[in-house]
PDB file of C-alpha atoms in Angstrom:
ATOM      1  CA  MET A 948    -114.518 -78.997  86.315  1.00 46.00           C
ATOM      2  CA  THR A 949    -115.390 -82.680  86.418  1.00 47.00           C
ATOM      3  CA  HIS A 950    -114.061 -85.344  88.732  1.00 45.00           C
ATOM      4  CA  GLU A 951    -113.307 -88.852  87.590  1.00 49.00           C
ATOM      5  CA  PHE A 952    -112.043 -91.821  89.535  1.00 47.00           C
ATOM      6  CA  ARG A 953    -109.769 -94.362  87.849  1.00 50.00           C
ATOM      7  CA  TYR A 954    -107.102 -96.885  88.643  1.00 50.00           C
ATOM      8  CA  ASP A 955    -103.496 -95.888  88.004  1.00 52.00           C
ATOM      9  CA  THR A 956    -100.740 -98.311  86.918  1.00 56.00           C
ATOM     10  CA  SER A 957    -100.374 -99.562  90.507  1.00 54.00           C
ATOM     11  CA  ARG A 958    -104.090-100.388  90.647  1.00 56.00           C
ATOM     12  CA  THR A 959    -104.598 -97.597  93.162  1.00 50.00           C
ATOM     13  CA  LEU A 960    -107.843 -95.699  92.911  1.00 48.00           C
ATOM     14  CA  THR A 961    -107.066 -92.062  92.249  1.00 46.00           C
ATOM     15  CA  ARG A 962    -109.215 -89.050  91.591  1.00 44.00           C
ATOM     16  CA  LYS A 963    -108.513 -87.244  88.373  1.00 45.00           C
ATOM     17  CA  VAL A 964    -109.803 -83.719  87.932  1.00 43.00           C
ATOM     18  CA  ASN A 965    -110.506 -82.858  84.332  1.00 45.00           C
ATOM     19  CA  ILE A 966    -110.148 -79.223  83.393  1.00 42.00           C
ATOM     20  CA  LEU A 967    -112.728 -78.316  80.800  1.00 42.00           C
ATOM     21  CA  PRO A 968    -110.952 -76.047  78.319  1.00 48.00           C
ATOM     22  CA  ASP A 969    -112.647 -73.605  75.988  1.00 53.00           C
ATOM     23  CA  GLU A 970    -113.247 -74.553  72.370  1.00 63.00           C
ATOM     24  CA  THR A 971    -109.606 -73.819  71.514  1.00 65.00           C
ATOM     25  CA  GLY A 972    -108.137 -75.860  74.387  1.00 75.00           C
ATOM     26  CA  HIS A 973    -107.365 -73.072  76.873  1.00 89.00           C
ATOM     27  CA  PRO A 974    -108.566 -73.354  80.469  1.00 92.00           C
ATOM     28  CA  ALA A 975    -110.421 -70.376  81.887  1.00 91.00           C
ATOM     29  CA  ILE A 976    -108.480 -68.293  84.383  1.00 91.00           C
ATOM     30  CA  GLY A 977    -110.259 -69.851  87.362  1.00 91.00           C
ATOM     31  CA  GLU A 978    -109.509 -73.364  86.087  1.00 91.00           C
ATOM     32  CA  ILE A 979    -105.739 -72.896  85.822  1.00 92.00           C
ATOM     33  CA  GLU A 980    -104.204 -75.180  88.437  1.00 93.00           C
ATOM     34  CA  LEU A 981    -100.798 -74.737  90.017  1.00 94.00           C
ATOM     35  CA  GLY A 982    -100.076 -78.484  89.776  1.00 94.00           C
ATOM     36  CA  ALA A 983    -100.645 -78.453  86.004  1.00 95.00           C
ATOM     37  CA  ILE A 984     -98.350 -75.438  85.655  1.00 96.00           C
ATOM     38  CA  PHE A 985     -95.605 -77.087  87.715  1.00 96.00           C
ATOM     39  CA  ALA A 986     -95.952 -80.296  85.707  1.00 96.00           C
ATOM     40  CA  ALA A 987     -95.647 -78.327  82.468  1.00 96.00           C
ATOM     41  CA  LEU A 988     -92.618 -76.385  83.722  1.00 97.00           C
ATOM     42  CA  ALA A 989     -90.904 -79.557  84.973  1.00 96.00           C
ATOM     43  CA  ASP A 990     -89.790 -80.341  81.424  1.00 96.00           C
ATOM     44  CA  PRO A 991     -86.705 -78.317  80.403  1.00 96.00           C
ATOM     45  CA  LEU A 992     -87.877 -77.784  76.798  1.00 96.00           C
ATOM     46  CA  ARG A 993     -91.270 -76.493  77.874  1.00 97.00           C
ATOM     47  CA  ARG A 994     -89.597 -74.261  80.470  1.00 96.00           C
ATOM     48  CA  GLN A 995     -87.328 -72.931  77.699  1.00 96.00           C
ATOM     49  CA  VAL A 996     -90.387 -72.061  75.579  1.00 96.00           C
ATOM     50  CA  VAL A 997     -92.112 -70.292  78.490  1.00 97.00           C
ATOM     51  CA  LEU A 998     -88.990 -68.329  79.426  1.00 96.00           C
ATOM     52  CA  THR A 999     -88.450 -67.347  75.786  1.00 95.00           C
ATOM     53  CA  LEU A1000     -92.019 -66.038  75.659  1.00 96.00           C
ATOM     54  CA  ALA A1001     -91.592 -64.348  79.059  1.00 96.00           C
ATOM     55  CA  ALA A1002     -88.510 -62.493  77.785  1.00 95.00           C
ATOM     56  CA  THR A1003     -90.759 -60.622  75.342  1.00 93.00           C
ATOM     57  CA  PRO A1004     -94.291 -61.035  76.725  1.00 91.00           C
ATOM     58  CA  ASP A1005     -95.983 -58.892  74.064  1.00 90.00           C
ATOM     59  CA  GLU A1006     -94.431 -60.882  71.233  1.00 91.00           C
ATOM     60  CA  ILE A1007     -96.357 -63.584  69.390  1.00 93.00           C
ATOM     61  CA  ARG A1008     -94.249 -66.448  68.021  1.00 94.00           C
ATOM     62  CA  HIS A1009     -94.874 -69.402  65.758  1.00 92.00           C
ATOM     63  CA  CYS A1010     -94.165 -72.931  67.013  1.00 90.00           C
ATOM     64  CA  GLY A1011     -91.394 -73.357  64.431  1.00 89.00           C
ATOM     65  CA  SER A1012     -89.560 -70.243  65.638  1.00 92.00           C
ATOM     66  CA  PHE A1013     -88.366 -72.018  68.788  1.00 90.00           C
ATOM     67  CA  ASP A1014     -85.103 -73.901  68.399  1.00 88.00           C
ATOM     68  CA  LEU A1015     -86.229 -77.176  69.956  1.00 92.00           C
ATOM     69  CA  PRO A1016     -84.152 -80.301  69.202  1.00 94.00           C
ATOM     70  CA  VAL A1017     -87.213 -82.568  68.865  1.00 95.00           C
ATOM     71  CA  THR A1018     -89.474 -83.893  66.125  1.00 93.00           C
ATOM     72  CA  LYS A1019     -92.534 -81.952  65.007  1.00 91.00           C
ATOM     73  CA  ALA A1020     -94.842 -84.421  66.796  1.00 93.00           C
ATOM     74  CA  THR A1021     -92.952 -83.995  70.069  1.00 95.00           C
ATOM     75  CA  ARG A1022     -92.946 -80.215  69.665  1.00 94.00           C
ATOM     76  CA  THR A1023     -96.730 -80.359  69.131  1.00 92.00           C
ATOM     77  CA  HIS A1024     -97.099 -82.393  72.325  1.00 95.00           C
ATOM     78  CA  HIS A1025     -95.052 -79.881  74.342  1.00 96.00           C
ATOM     79  CA  PHE A1026     -97.145 -76.955  73.083  1.00 95.00           C
ATOM     80  CA  ARG A1027    -100.365 -78.856  73.870  1.00 94.00           C
ATOM     81  CA  VAL A1028     -99.190 -79.404  77.469  1.00 96.00           C
ATOM     82  CA  LEU A1029     -98.330 -75.709  77.806  1.00 96.00           C
ATOM     83  CA  ARG A1030    -101.687 -74.663  76.311  1.00 95.00           C
ATOM     84  CA  GLU A1031    -103.742 -77.046  78.466  1.00 94.00           C
ATOM     85  CA  SER A1032    -101.886 -75.993  81.629  1.00 95.00           C
ATOM     86  CA  GLY A1033    -102.879 -72.382  80.941  1.00 95.00           C
ATOM     87  CA  LEU A1034     -99.366 -71.024  80.464  1.00 97.00           C
ATOM     88  CA  ILE A1035     -99.693 -70.073  76.805  1.00 96.00           C
ATOM     89  CA  ARG A1036    -102.421 -69.005  74.412  1.00 95.00           C
ATOM     90  CA  GLN A1037    -102.324 -70.476  70.939  1.00 93.00           C
ATOM     91  CA  VAL A1038    -104.145 -69.245  67.857  1.00 90.00           C
ATOM     92  CA  ASP A1039    -104.631 -71.689  64.995  1.00 86.00           C
ATOM     93  CA  LEU A1040    -103.852 -70.110  61.637  1.00 86.00           C
ATOM     94  CA  GLY A1041    -104.554 -73.198  59.540  1.00 82.00           C
ATOM     95  CA  ASN A1042    -101.134 -74.648  58.834  1.00 84.00           C
ATOM     96  CA  ARG A1043     -99.423 -73.133  61.889  1.00 85.00           C
ATOM     97  CA  ARG A1044    -100.129 -71.819  65.360  1.00 88.00           C
ATOM     98  CA  THR A1045     -99.015 -68.685  67.127  1.00 93.00           C
ATOM     99  CA  ASN A1046     -98.033 -68.696  70.788  1.00 95.00           C
ATOM    100  CA  GLN A1047     -98.115 -66.048  73.471  1.00 96.00           C
ATOM    101  CA  LEU A1048     -97.568 -66.224  77.221  1.00 96.00           C
ATOM    102  CA  ARG A1049    -100.840 -65.683  79.125  1.00 96.00           C
ATOM    103  CA  LEU A1050     -99.083 -63.151  81.325  1.00 96.00           C
ATOM    104  CA  ALA A1051    -102.105 -61.044  82.325  1.00 95.00           C
ATOM    105  CA  GLU A1052    -104.057 -64.150  83.364  1.00 95.00           C
ATOM    106  CA  LEU A1053    -101.065 -65.575  85.235  1.00 95.00           C
ATOM    107  CA  GLN A1054    -100.514 -62.278  87.053  1.00 96.00           C
ATOM    108  CA  THR A1055    -104.145 -62.355  88.149  1.00 95.00           C
ATOM    109  CA  ARG A1056    -104.244 -66.014  89.201  1.00 95.00           C
ATOM    110  CA  PHE A1057    -100.643 -66.566  90.430  1.00 96.00           C
ATOM    111  CA  PRO A1058     -98.878 -63.164  90.664  1.00 96.00           C
ATOM    112  CA  ALA A1059     -95.726 -64.450  92.374  1.00 96.00           C
ATOM    113  CA  LEU A1060     -95.306 -67.181  89.751  1.00 96.00           C
ATOM    114  CA  ALA A1061     -95.673 -64.653  86.926  1.00 96.00           C
ATOM    115  CA  ASP A1062     -93.072 -62.416  88.578  1.00 96.00           C
ATOM    116  CA  LEU A1063     -90.736 -65.381  89.007  1.00 96.00           C
ATOM    117  CA  LEU A1064     -91.027 -66.323  85.313  1.00 95.00           C
ATOM    118  CA  LEU A1065     -90.347 -62.741  84.226  1.00 96.00           C
ATOM    119  CA  ALA A1066     -87.346 -62.466  86.561  1.00 96.00           C
ATOM    120  CA  GLU A1067     -85.908 -65.780  85.352  1.00 95.00           C
ATOM    121  CA  ALA A1068     -86.343 -64.725  81.723  1.00 94.00           C
ATOM    122  CA  ALA A1069     -84.577 -61.432  82.468  1.00 93.00           C
ATOM    123  CA  ASN A1070     -81.716 -63.285  84.199  1.00 91.00           C
ATOM    124  CA  ILE A1071     -81.242 -65.593  81.222  1.00 84.00           C
ATOM    125  CA  ASN A1072     -81.210 -62.694  78.764  1.00 73.00           C
ATOM    126  CA  SER A1073     -78.761 -60.632  80.854  1.00 76.00           C
ATOM    127  CA  ALA A1074     -76.346 -63.521  81.459  1.00 68.00           C
ATOM    128  CA  PRO A1075     -73.065 -63.234  79.546  1.00 68.00           C
ATOM    129  CA  ALA A1076     -72.826 -65.644  76.623  1.00 59.00           C
TER     130      ALA A1076
END
């Protein structure tokens, strides 16, 4: 982890902590930060992706299999935020990427959060249409 100081838009000096991901962009389990996870889950589309993956945690899905009402570039951005926060693992297959919830790592690092995501996914799937 590296620390960097920079001015934000209000010209206030802030400390930014850079998470150093592995060669594929995933932070190690000890580098996953709760703030990054909350920031990623704050967006409703990213939360929808995570809950969809949590509904079937052993399933691997392609980025295009999610029904997101956004452009491909925006979808790519959302998946990058999820990957860099440590919520999902992506595998690059050349012209597409697969996605899977990093459930085992989340249960190790933040067990209550993992349980909450699984419970919310179960509630969504059991709700009457």
